[in-house]
Coordinates of C-alpha atoms in Angstrom, one line a residue:
M4 CA 22.0 -7.4 -12.6
A5 CA 23.3 -10.7 -11.2
D6 CA 20.1 -12.5 -11.9
A7 CA 19.7 -11.2 -15.5
P8 CA 19.5 -14.0 -18.1
R9 CA 22.7 -15.1 -19.8
I10 CA 21.7 -16.2 -23.3
L11 CA 23.8 -18.0 -25.9
V12 CA 22.5 -18.0 -29.5
I13 CA 24.2 -20.5 -31.8
R14 CA 24.4 -20.1 -35.6
R15 CA 27.6 -21.3 -37.2
R16 CA 27.2 -19.6 -40.6
Y17 CA 26.4 -17.8 -43.2
L18 CA 26.5 -14.1 -43.6
G19 CA 22.8 -13.6 -44.4
D20 CA 21.6 -16.1 -41.9
I21 CA 23.4 -14.4 -39.0
V22 CA 22.3 -10.9 -40.2
L23 CA 18.7 -12.2 -40.1
L24 CA 19.0 -13.3 -36.5
G25 CA 18.6 -9.6 -35.7
S26 CA 14.9 -10.0 -35.0
V27 CA 15.7 -12.7 -32.5
F28 CA 18.2 -10.5 -30.7
R29 CA 15.7 -7.6 -30.7
N30 CA 13.0 -9.6 -29.0
L31 CA 15.3 -11.1 -26.5
R32 CA 16.4 -7.6 -25.6
L33 CA 12.9 -6.2 -25.4
H34 CA 11.8 -9.1 -23.1
W35 CA 14.9 -9.0 -20.9
P36 CA 16.5 -5.5 -21.1
D37 CA 19.3 -6.5 -18.8
A38 CA 20.1 -9.8 -20.4
Q39 CA 23.7 -10.7 -21.5
I40 CA 23.3 -12.0 -25.1
A41 CA 26.1 -13.8 -26.8
L42 CA 26.4 -15.1 -30.4
L43 CA 28.5 -18.2 -31.1
A44 CA 29.5 -18.6 -34.8
E45 CA 32.3 -20.0 -36.9
R46 CA 35.4 -17.8 -36.9
N47 CA 34.8 -16.4 -40.5
Y48 CA 31.3 -15.2 -39.6
A49 CA 31.5 -14.3 -35.9
S50 CA 32.3 -10.6 -36.6
I51 CA 28.8 -10.1 -38.1
G52 CA 27.5 -10.4 -34.6
L53 CA 29.3 -7.1 -33.7
L54 CA 26.9 -5.3 -36.0
H55 CA 23.8 -6.3 -33.9
P56 CA 23.2 -3.6 -31.3
D57 CA 21.5 -6.1 -29.0
V58 CA 24.4 -8.5 -28.8
N59 CA 26.8 -8.0 -25.9
R60 CA 29.5 -10.5 -26.9
V61 CA 30.5 -12.6 -29.9
R62 CA 32.3 -15.9 -29.6
A63 CA 33.9 -18.1 -32.3
F64 CA 34.1 -21.9 -32.4
P65 CA 37.7 -23.1 -31.8
A66 CA 39.8 -23.5 -35.0
K67 CA 42.0 -26.3 -33.4
L68 CA 41.1 -29.4 -31.4
S69 CA 43.6 -28.3 -28.7
E70 CA 41.5 -25.2 -28.1
W71 CA 38.3 -27.0 -27.3
P72 CA 38.9 -27.8 -23.5
R73 CA 39.5 -24.1 -22.7
F74 CA 36.5 -23.1 -24.9
I75 CA 34.2 -25.5 -23.0
R76 CA 35.5 -24.3 -19.7
E77 CA 34.8 -20.7 -20.6
L78 CA 31.3 -21.6 -21.8
R79 CA 30.5 -23.4 -18.6
G80 CA 32.1 -20.6 -16.5
T81 CA 29.7 -18.1 -18.1
R82 CA 26.8 -20.1 -16.6
F83 CA 24.4 -19.5 -19.4
T84 CA 20.7 -19.7 -18.5
H85 CA 19.4 -20.1 -22.0
V86 CA 20.8 -21.6 -25.2
L87 CA 19.1 -21.2 -28.6
D88 CA 20.5 -23.6 -31.2
F89 CA 19.6 -22.6 -34.7
D90 CA 21.7 -25.3 -36.4
N91 CA 20.7 -28.7 -35.0
T92 CA 24.0 -30.3 -35.9
D93 CA 26.0 -32.8 -33.9
K94 CA 28.5 -30.1 -33.1
T95 CA 26.0 -27.5 -31.8
A96 CA 24.0 -30.1 -29.9
L97 CA 27.2 -31.1 -28.0
V98 CA 28.1 -27.5 -27.2
T99 CA 24.5 -26.8 -26.1
R100 CA 24.6 -29.7 -23.7
L101 CA 28.0 -28.9 -22.3
T102 CA 27.0 -25.3 -21.4
G103 CA 24.9 -26.7 -18.6
A104 CA 22.2 -24.1 -19.3
P105 CA 18.9 -25.1 -17.8
V106 CA 16.9 -23.9 -20.8
R107 CA 18.1 -25.4 -24.1
V108 CA 15.9 -25.0 -27.2
N109 CA 16.0 -25.7 -30.9
Y110 CA 13.6 -26.1 -33.8
Q111 CA 12.6 -29.2 -35.6
R112 CA 11.9 -29.0 -39.3
E113 CA 9.3 -31.4 -40.8
L114 CA 11.1 -34.1 -42.8
I115 CA 14.4 -33.1 -41.1
P116 CA 14.4 -35.1 -37.8
C117 CA 16.4 -33.8 -34.9
K118 CA 19.0 -36.5 -34.0
H119 CA 19.6 -35.2 -30.5
R120 CA 16.2 -34.4 -29.1
W121 CA 17.3 -35.5 -25.6
V122 CA 19.7 -32.5 -25.4
Y123 CA 17.0 -29.9 -25.5
T124 CA 14.4 -28.9 -23.0
G125 CA 12.1 -27.6 -25.7
S126 CA 11.6 -27.4 -29.4
A127 CA 9.7 -25.4 -32.0
V128 CA 8.2 -27.6 -34.6
V129 CA 8.2 -26.0 -38.1
S130 CA 6.2 -27.6 -40.8
N131 CA 7.6 -27.8 -44.3
D132 CA 4.6 -25.8 -45.6
F133 CA 5.3 -23.0 -43.0
Y134 CA 9.0 -22.9 -43.9
R135 CA 8.4 -22.7 -47.7
T136 CA 5.8 -19.9 -47.4
H137 CA 7.2 -17.6 -44.7
H138 CA 10.3 -15.5 -44.4
I139 CA 13.2 -17.2 -42.7
T140 CA 12.9 -14.7 -39.8
E141 CA 9.5 -16.1 -39.0
T142 CA 11.1 -19.6 -38.7
Y143 CA 13.8 -18.1 -36.5
L144 CA 11.2 -16.3 -34.3
K145 CA 9.4 -19.6 -33.6
L146 CA 12.3 -20.6 -31.5
L147 CA 11.5 -17.9 -29.0
G148 CA 8.3 -19.7 -27.9
P149 CA 9.9 -22.6 -26.1
A150 CA 12.2 -20.1 -24.4
G151 CA 9.2 -18.2 -23.1
V152 CA 9.9 -15.0 -25.1
P153 CA 7.0 -13.2 -26.8
V154 CA 7.4 -11.9 -30.3
T155 CA 6.8 -8.1 -30.4
S156 CA 9.2 -7.0 -33.1
R157 CA 10.4 -8.1 -36.5
E158 CA 13.0 -5.5 -36.8
V159 CA 16.4 -6.4 -38.3
R160 CA 18.8 -3.5 -37.7
L161 CA 22.6 -3.4 -38.1
T162 CA 24.7 -0.6 -36.5
P163 CA 28.3 -0.2 -37.6
S164 CA 30.6 1.6 -35.2
A165 CA 31.5 5.3 -35.5
D166 CA 35.0 4.4 -36.5
D167 CA 33.8 2.1 -39.3
V168 CA 31.4 4.8 -40.5
A169 CA 34.3 7.3 -40.7
V170 CA 36.4 4.9 -42.8
A171 CA 33.4 4.1 -45.1
Q172 CA 32.6 7.8 -45.7
R173 CA 36.2 8.5 -46.6
F174 CA 36.1 5.9 -49.4
A175 CA 32.6 6.8 -50.5
G176 CA 33.3 10.5 -50.8
G177 CA 31.1 11.6 -48.0
P178 CA 27.9 10.5 -46.1
R179 CA 25.0 8.8 -47.6
R180 CA 21.7 10.0 -48.9
A181 CA 22.0 12.7 -51.6
A182 CA 19.6 15.6 -50.9
P183 CA 16.7 16.0 -53.3
G184 CA 18.0 17.1 -56.7
Q185 CA 21.5 15.8 -56.1
R186 CA 23.0 12.8 -57.9
P187 CA 21.9 9.4 -56.5
R188 CA 24.6 7.1 -55.4
V189 CA 24.3 3.4 -56.4
L190 CA 26.4 0.5 -55.3
V191 CA 26.7 -2.7 -57.4
H192 CA 27.7 -5.9 -55.7
P193 CA 27.8 -8.6 -58.4
G194 CA 29.1 -11.6 -56.4
S195 CA 27.4 -14.7 -55.1
R196 CA 28.3 -17.9 -53.3
S197 CA 27.0 -19.8 -56.3
R198 CA 28.2 -19.0 -59.9
F199 CA 24.8 -20.0 -61.1
R200 CA 23.2 -17.0 -59.4
I201 CA 25.4 -14.5 -61.2
W202 CA 23.9 -12.1 -63.8
P203 CA 26.2 -11.6 -66.8
A204 CA 28.8 -8.9 -66.4
E205 CA 28.0 -7.1 -69.7
R206 CA 24.4 -6.6 -68.5
F207 CA 25.5 -5.1 -65.2
A208 CA 27.7 -2.8 -67.3
A209 CA 24.8 -1.8 -69.5
V210 CA 22.7 -1.0 -66.5
C211 CA 25.5 1.1 -65.1
D212 CA 25.7 3.0 -68.4
Q213 CA 21.9 3.7 -68.3
L214 CA 22.0 4.8 -64.7
Q215 CA 24.7 7.3 -65.4
D216 CA 23.3 8.5 -68.8
E217 CA 19.7 8.9 -67.7
L218 CA 19.9 9.5 -63.9
D219 CA 23.4 11.0 -63.6
A220 CA 24.0 8.4 -60.9
Q221 CA 27.3 7.9 -59.2
I222 CA 28.2 4.2 -59.6
F223 CA 30.4 2.2 -57.3
L224 CA 31.4 -1.5 -57.6
I225 CA 32.4 -3.6 -54.6
A226 CA 33.4 -7.3 -54.5
G227 CA 35.1 -9.8 -52.2
P228 CA 38.4 -11.4 -53.0
G229 CA 36.8 -14.3 -54.9
E230 CA 34.5 -11.9 -56.8
R231 CA 36.9 -9.2 -58.1
A232 CA 37.3 -10.8 -61.6
V233 CA 33.5 -10.3 -62.2
A234 CA 33.7 -6.7 -60.9
R235 CA 36.6 -5.9 -63.1
D236 CA 34.8 -7.4 -66.1
I237 CA 31.8 -5.1 -65.4
R238 CA 34.1 -2.0 -65.1
D239 CA 35.9 -2.9 -68.3
H240 CA 32.6 -3.4 -70.2
A241 CA 31.0 -0.2 -68.9
Q242 CA 31.2 3.1 -70.8
A243 CA 30.2 4.9 -67.6
H244 CA 32.7 6.0 -65.0
V245 CA 32.5 3.3 -62.4
V246 CA 34.5 3.3 -59.2
L247 CA 35.8 -0.2 -58.3
M248 CA 36.4 -0.6 -54.6
E249 CA 39.0 -3.2 -53.8
E250 CA 39.9 -2.2 -50.3
P251 CA 40.2 -5.0 -47.7
F252 CA 37.3 -3.8 -45.6
T253 CA 36.5 -5.5 -42.3
T254 CA 32.9 -6.7 -41.9
G255 CA 32.0 -3.6 -40.0
Q256 CA 33.6 -1.3 -42.6
F257 CA 31.8 -3.2 -45.4
A258 CA 28.4 -2.7 -43.7
A259 CA 29.2 1.0 -43.1
F260 CA 30.2 1.4 -46.7
I261 CA 27.0 -0.1 -48.0
A262 CA 25.1 2.3 -45.7
Q263 CA 26.6 5.3 -47.6
F264 CA 24.5 4.5 -50.7
D265 CA 21.0 5.3 -51.8
L266 CA 20.6 1.8 -53.4
M267 CA 22.4 -1.4 -53.8
L268 CA 22.0 -3.6 -56.9
C269 CA 22.9 -7.2 -56.1
H270 CA 22.1 -10.9 -56.3
D271 CA 20.3 -12.9 -53.6
S272 CA 23.3 -12.8 -51.2
G273 CA 24.5 -12.1 -47.7
P274 CA 25.4 -8.5 -48.6
M275 CA 21.8 -8.0 -49.8
H276 CA 20.7 -8.6 -46.2
I277 CA 23.4 -6.3 -44.8
A278 CA 22.1 -3.5 -47.1
A279 CA 18.6 -4.0 -45.8
G280 CA 19.9 -4.0 -42.3
V281 CA 21.7 -0.7 -42.6
G282 CA 18.7 0.9 -44.3
T283 CA 19.9 1.0 -47.9
K284 CA 17.3 0.2 -50.6
V285 CA 17.9 -3.0 -52.5
V286 CA 17.2 -4.3 -56.0
A287 CA 17.9 -8.0 -55.8
L288 CA 18.2 -10.4 -58.7
F289 CA 16.9 -13.8 -57.7
G290 CA 17.5 -17.1 -59.5
S291 CA 15.6 -20.1 -58.3
Q292 CA 16.0 -19.4 -54.6
N293 CA 12.7 -19.0 -52.8
A294 CA 12.2 -15.3 -52.5
A295 CA 9.4 -15.7 -50.0
I296 CA 12.0 -17.1 -47.6
W297 CA 15.1 -15.1 -48.5
R298 CA 13.9 -11.7 -49.6
P299 CA 15.4 -8.6 -47.9
V300 CA 13.6 -7.4 -44.8
G301 CA 11.7 -4.2 -45.3
D302 CA 9.2 -2.4 -47.5
H303 CA 11.4 -0.4 -49.8
H304 CA 13.2 -3.1 -51.8
T305 CA 12.5 -4.7 -55.2
I306 CA 12.9 -8.4 -56.0
L307 CA 13.3 -9.4 -59.7
Q308 CA 12.8 -13.1 -60.4
T309 CA 11.9 -15.2 -63.5
E310 CA 8.7 -17.1 -63.1
L311 CA 9.5 -20.7 -62.2
P312 CA 9.9 -23.3 -63.5
C313 CA 11.6 -21.7 -66.5
T314 CA 13.7 -23.1 -69.4
C315 CA 17.1 -21.4 -69.6
L316 CA 18.2 -22.8 -72.9
P317 CA 20.9 -22.6 -74.3
D318 CA 22.5 -22.0 -70.9
T319 CA 21.4 -25.3 -69.5
P320 CA 19.5 -28.3 -71.0
T321 CA 17.0 -28.7 -68.2
P322 CA 14.4 -26.4 -66.7
C323 CA 15.3 -24.4 -63.6
V324 CA 13.2 -25.4 -60.6
R325 CA 12.6 -23.6 -57.3
D326 CA 15.2 -24.1 -54.5
D327 CA 17.8 -25.4 -56.8
S328 CA 20.0 -22.3 -56.8
Y329 CA 23.2 -24.2 -57.2
R330 CA 22.4 -25.7 -60.6
S331 CA 20.2 -23.2 -62.4
Y332 CA 20.7 -20.2 -64.6
C333 CA 17.3 -18.5 -64.6
V334 CA 18.6 -15.2 -63.3
R335 CA 20.0 -14.8 -66.9
K336 CA 16.5 -14.4 -68.2
L337 CA 16.3 -10.9 -66.6
S338 CA 16.8 -8.2 -69.2
V339 CA 18.9 -5.0 -68.9
E340 CA 15.7 -2.9 -69.3
T341 CA 13.9 -4.8 -66.6
V342 CA 16.7 -4.3 -64.1
F343 CA 17.3 -0.6 -65.0
S344 CA 13.6 0.2 -64.7
A345 CA 13.5 -1.5 -61.3
V346 CA 16.5 0.5 -60.0
A347 CA 15.1 3.8 -61.3
Q348 CA 11.7 3.1 -59.8
T349 CA 13.2 2.0 -56.5
L350 CA 15.3 5.2 -56.4
G351 CA 12.0 7.1 -57.0
K352 CA 13.4 8.8 -60.1
H353 CA 10.9 7.2 -62.5
D354 CA 7.2 6.7 -62.4

């Protein structure tokens, strides 16, 4: 329809953050079924938007300064009616203003003042207490208020393409979800953006051994280019037969591959949110990151986290504190037995 809203959602990065915008896209689509919804993200993260079934188009920020004039002309030519800026940066404020959209909204975090308030026609104020005690999707959904969109869903759903599913099933050895009585299929993703969030490789290997010995599980390992050394270390420590996937998957193929498993064991990470989005159960190992904010969406997941603050001697001379996930080791306090039991219970194999 010619008069259907044309909506630009801006979130530059990261993997998990853009996955969790799914509830925003879902509510926009429910409120405006004919809307044209576009995501604008940095080039390395834009492809995540293709997994959101409610997104019509994905755009990437220009990589070169010379590309900006054409980029701005195209944005203005789209004649967006609404812009939702989830970043509040100088760059995104400039883009928001240059779109010419009549409705331009952002959110203001308490203690983090918005430098460009004049750019926006409305803002959602988020108190520090609200931010720290609610899931990040609740913070995102607050932005819909100034845009005049009611919140009627909290669903985050990712849908890989049929082609991506076909590729994934070929590498996984068939479709997901073993029938009752068949071997469970477990995917281990040991990577993280922060090395301080990483559980030791030998413990991952010990869990793999127990899963195969006690549950007859099929174990796969997957890791990105910067994480493969950790994955190989796990494979080399394990007595179990572990399949290490080193294929250069696209984002869509990666999501489709995760969807072929009954459960994924991982850290607090972007792939954790992809797993939840495609309907795969998750056991997530959290360090000091606030799990109330960043836990996977859904009811069938398990979070393991050391009570904070903790003392992780001898790994570090100071206590770990909440929200300091780039300088803490408290994930190392989680034992092999604790993690194995959580995986077994989440699979539904143990009481």
